CSV table of C-alpha atoms in Angstrom, one decimal:
chain,number,residue,atom,x,y,z
A,1101,VAL,CA,22.3,-49.8,41.2
A,1102,LYS,CA,21.0,-46.3,42.0
A,1103,ASP,CA,17.6,-47.8,43.1
A,1104,ALA,CA,19.4,-50.3,45.4
A,1105,VAL,CA,21.4,-47.6,47.0
A,1106,ASP,CA,18.4,-45.4,47.5
A,1107,ALA,CA,16.3,-48.2,48.8
A,1108,ALA,CA,18.9,-49.2,51.3
A,1109,PHE,CA,18.0,-46.0,53.3
A,1110,VAL,CA,14.2,-46.1,53.1
A,1111,ASP,CA,13.8,-47.8,56.5
A,1112,GLY,CA,16.5,-45.7,58.1
A,1113,VAL,CA,18.7,-48.8,58.8
A,1114,THR,CA,22.1,-48.5,57.2
A,1115,PRO,CA,23.0,-51.8,55.5
A,1116,VAL,CA,26.4,-53.4,55.6
A,1117,ALA,CA,26.8,-53.4,51.8
A,1118,VAL,CA,25.2,-53.1,48.4
A,1119,LEU,CA,26.8,-55.7,46.2
A,1120,VAL,CA,26.9,-55.2,42.4
A,1121,SER,CA,27.4,-58.2,40.2
A,1122,ASN,CA,29.3,-58.3,36.9
A,1123,GLY,CA,27.9,-56.2,34.1
A,1124,VAL,CA,27.4,-52.8,32.6
A,1125,TYR,CA,24.8,-50.8,34.4
A,1126,VAL,CA,23.5,-47.8,32.4
A,1127,LEU,CA,22.7,-44.9,34.7
A,1128,THR,CA,19.9,-42.3,34.2
A,1129,ALA,CA,20.9,-40.2,37.3
A,1130,ALA,CA,23.8,-39.8,39.7
A,1131,ILE,CA,24.2,-42.2,42.6
A,1132,THR,CA,24.4,-40.4,45.9
A,1133,VAL,CA,25.9,-42.1,48.9
A,1134,ASP,CA,25.4,-39.8,52.0
A,1135,LYS,CA,25.1,-42.5,54.6
A,1136,ASP,CA,27.6,-45.1,55.9
A,1137,LEU,CA,27.5,-48.0,53.5
A,1138,THR,CA,29.8,-50.0,51.2
A,1139,LEU,CA,29.0,-50.1,47.5
A,1140,ARG,CA,31.0,-52.9,46.1
A,1141,GLY,CA,31.6,-54.5,42.7
A,1142,VAL,CA,31.7,-58.2,43.6
A,1143,ASN,CA,34.4,-59.2,41.1
A,1144,GLY,CA,36.1,-55.8,40.6
A,1145,SER,CA,36.3,-52.9,38.3
A,1146,ALA,CA,37.4,-54.9,35.2
A,1147,VAL,CA,33.9,-56.5,35.0
A,1148,THR,CA,31.6,-54.1,36.8
A,1149,ARG,CA,30.8,-50.7,35.1
A,1150,LEU,CA,28.4,-47.9,36.1
A,1151,ALA,CA,28.1,-45.8,33.0
A,1152,TYR,CA,26.1,-43.2,31.1
A,1153,THR,CA,25.5,-43.6,27.4
A,1154,SER,CA,25.0,-39.9,26.9
A,1155,ARG,CA,26.1,-36.8,28.9
A,1156,ILE,CA,23.5,-36.6,31.7
A,1157,ASP,CA,25.1,-36.2,35.1
A,1158,ARG,CA,28.1,-37.2,37.2
A,1159,VAL,CA,28.3,-40.8,38.2
A,1160,LEU,CA,28.8,-40.6,42.0
A,1161,ASN,CA,28.3,-38.1,44.9
A,1162,LEU,CA,30.1,-39.4,48.0
A,1163,ASN,CA,29.6,-37.6,51.3
A,1164,SER,CA,29.8,-39.9,54.3
A,1165,SER,CA,33.0,-40.4,56.3
A,1166,ASN,CA,32.5,-44.2,56.7
A,1167,ALA,CA,31.2,-44.9,53.2
A,1168,VAL,CA,33.3,-47.1,50.9
A,1169,VAL,CA,32.9,-47.5,47.1
A,1170,GLU,CA,35.1,-50.2,45.7
A,1171,GLY,CA,35.7,-52.4,42.7
A,1172,LEU,CA,33.8,-50.4,40.1
A,1173,THR,CA,34.4,-48.6,36.9
A,1174,LEU,CA,32.7,-45.2,36.8
A,1175,SER,CA,32.4,-44.0,33.2
A,1176,GLY,CA,30.8,-41.4,31.0
A,1177,GLY,CA,29.9,-38.9,33.7
A,1178,TYR,CA,29.3,-35.3,32.8
A,1179,THR,CA,28.6,-32.1,34.7
A,1180,VAL,CA,28.5,-28.4,34.0
A,1181,GLY,CA,30.7,-27.5,37.0
A,1182,TYR,CA,32.7,-29.8,39.3
A,1183,GLY,CA,33.5,-33.5,39.2
A,1184,GLY,CA,32.4,-35.3,36.0
A,1185,GLY,CA,32.9,-38.8,37.5
A,1186,ILE,CA,33.0,-38.3,41.3
A,1187,TYR,CA,32.2,-35.5,43.6
A,1188,LEU,CA,34.1,-36.7,46.7
A,1189,GLN,CA,33.5,-34.8,50.0
A,1190,ALA,CA,34.1,-37.7,52.5
A,1191,GLY,CA,34.5,-41.4,52.4
A,1192,THR,CA,36.8,-43.8,50.5
A,1193,VAL,CA,36.9,-44.8,46.9
A,1194,THR,CA,39.2,-47.8,46.5
A,1195,ASN,CA,40.2,-50.2,43.6
A,1196,CYS,CA,38.0,-48.2,41.2
A,1197,ARG,CA,38.5,-46.9,37.7
A,1198,VAL,CA,37.2,-43.5,36.6
A,1199,ASP,CA,37.3,-43.0,32.8
A,1200,HIS,CA,35.8,-40.9,30.0
A,1201,CYS,CA,34.2,-38.4,32.3
A,1202,TRP,CA,33.9,-34.6,31.7
A,1203,ALA,CA,33.4,-31.4,33.7
A,1204,THR,CA,33.3,-27.8,32.5
A,1205,SER,CA,35.2,-26.3,35.4
A,1206,ARG,CA,37.1,-28.5,37.9
A,1207,GLY,CA,37.9,-32.2,38.1
A,1208,GLY,CA,37.0,-33.9,34.9
A,1209,GLY,CA,37.3,-37.3,36.6
A,1210,VAL,CA,37.2,-36.4,40.3
A,1211,TYR,CA,36.5,-33.3,42.3
A,1212,MET,CA,37.7,-33.7,45.9
A,1213,THR,CA,37.1,-31.5,49.0
A,1214,GLY,CA,37.8,-34.5,51.3
A,1215,GLY,CA,37.9,-38.3,51.5
A,1216,THR,CA,40.4,-40.8,50.1
A,1217,LEU,CA,41.1,-42.2,46.6
A,1218,ARG,CA,43.1,-45.4,47.1
A,1219,ASN,CA,44.5,-47.7,44.4
A,1220,CYS,CA,42.4,-46.2,41.7
A,1221,GLN,CA,42.9,-45.5,38.0
A,1222,ILE,CA,41.8,-42.0,36.9
A,1223,ILE,CA,42.2,-42.3,33.1
A,1224,THR,CA,41.1,-40.4,30.0
A,1225,ASN,CA,39.0,-37.7,31.6
A,1226,GLU,CA,38.5,-34.1,30.4
A,1227,CYS,CA,38.0,-30.7,32.0
A,1228,TYR,CA,37.5,-27.9,29.5
A,1229,ASP,CA,35.2,-25.1,28.4
A,1230,ARG,CA,35.6,-21.5,27.3
A,1231,THR,CA,37.0,-20.2,30.6
A,1232,TRP,CA,39.3,-21.3,33.4
A,1233,ASN,CA,39.7,-25.0,34.0
A,1234,TRP,CA,41.5,-27.0,36.7
A,1235,GLY,CA,42.3,-30.7,36.9
A,1236,GLY,CA,41.6,-32.9,33.9
A,1237,GLY,CA,41.9,-36.0,36.1
A,1238,ILE,CA,41.5,-34.7,39.7
A,1239,TYR,CA,40.9,-31.4,41.3
A,1240,MET,CA,41.6,-31.5,45.0
A,1241,SER,CA,41.4,-29.0,47.8
A,1242,ALA,CA,41.6,-31.6,50.6
A,1243,GLY,CA,41.7,-35.3,51.0
A,1244,GLN,CA,44.2,-38.0,50.0
A,1245,VAL,CA,45.2,-39.7,46.7
A,1246,LEU,CA,47.1,-42.9,47.6
A,1247,ASP,CA,48.7,-45.5,45.3
A,1248,CYS,CA,46.7,-44.3,42.2
A,1249,ILE,CA,47.4,-44.0,38.5
A,1250,VAL,CA,46.4,-40.7,36.9
A,1251,SER,CA,47.0,-40.8,33.1
A,1252,GLY,CA,45.7,-39.6,29.8
A,1253,ASN,CA,43.6,-36.7,31.2
A,1254,VAL,CA,43.2,-33.3,29.6
A,1255,THR,CA,42.4,-29.8,30.7
A,1256,GLY,CA,42.3,-26.6,28.8
A,1257,GLU,CA,40.0,-24.3,26.9
A,1258,THR,CA,37.9,-24.8,23.8
A,1259,ALA,CA,38.9,-23.0,20.6
A,1260,GLY,CA,38.6,-19.2,20.9
A,1261,GLY,CA,37.5,-19.3,24.6
A,1262,GLY,CA,40.3,-17.1,26.0
A,1263,GLY,CA,40.6,-19.2,29.2
A,1264,HIS,CA,43.3,-21.4,30.6
A,1265,GLY,CA,43.8,-24.9,31.9
A,1266,TYR,CA,45.8,-25.9,34.9
A,1267,GLY,CA,46.8,-29.4,36.1
A,1268,GLY,CA,46.2,-31.9,33.3
A,1269,GLY,CA,46.5,-34.8,35.7
A,1270,ILE,CA,46.0,-33.3,39.1
A,1271,TYR,CA,45.3,-29.7,40.2
A,1272,LEU,CA,46.4,-29.7,43.9
A,1273,GLN,CA,45.1,-26.8,46.0
A,1274,GLY,CA,45.4,-28.8,49.2
A,1275,GLY,CA,45.5,-32.4,50.4
A,1276,LEU,CA,48.0,-35.2,50.0
A,1277,VAL,CA,49.2,-37.2,47.0
A,1278,ARG,CA,51.4,-40.2,47.9
A,1279,ASN,CA,52.9,-43.2,46.0
A,1280,SER,CA,50.9,-42.3,42.8
A,1281,LEU,CA,51.9,-42.3,39.2
A,1282,VAL,CA,50.8,-39.1,37.4
A,1283,VAL,CA,51.9,-39.4,33.7
A,1284,SER,CA,50.9,-38.5,30.2
A,1285,ASN,CA,48.4,-35.9,31.0
A,1286,LEU,CA,47.9,-32.7,29.0
A,1287,VAL,CA,47.2,-29.0,29.5
A,1288,TYR,CA,46.4,-26.9,26.4
C-alpha cells in the first residue's frame, strides 16, 4: 500500500484514488499522504487492515487539505512522540478504525493539528511513558472530530515515572468535537 501511494506521485500527476482490496497489509514504514488523493479500502475497515507486527512507526501521516483516507483499519502503530496511529495536519479520515496504537507523549491513536476525523472508531490505544502524557485516544489542538466513537483508550505514566496523564479518550486543546461518543477511557 505504501509503495502504491508513493508511486502515485512519481510522475507528478495526482491520481483520483488508490484503492485497497480486502486483506491485512503488513507495513514496514509509515504511509505519508501529502498530496491530494483518496486512499480507500474498497469494502471498508472491517476487512481492510494496514498494520505493523512490531513497534516500528506510526501508520499514517496526513497533510493535504483535499486528501481523504477512508474505509481502513490502522493498527499497531508506534512512535516516540506524537500520534501512534495517525499524525493528522490536514485532510479527512472517514469511516476508519484506529486501534492498538501507542505514542509516548501525545495522541496514542491520533495526534491532530488540523483536518477532520469523521465517523471513525478510535479504540484501545495508549499514550504513556515516564513523563507527561496527553490523549490516549486523541490529542487535538485544532481540527474536527465528528460522529466518532472514542473508547477503551489509556493515558498515564509507567510505574515510578513521576509524570501525569491527561485525557484518556481525548485531550482537547483546541478544535471541535461534535456528536461523538467518548466512553470507557482511562487516565492513571
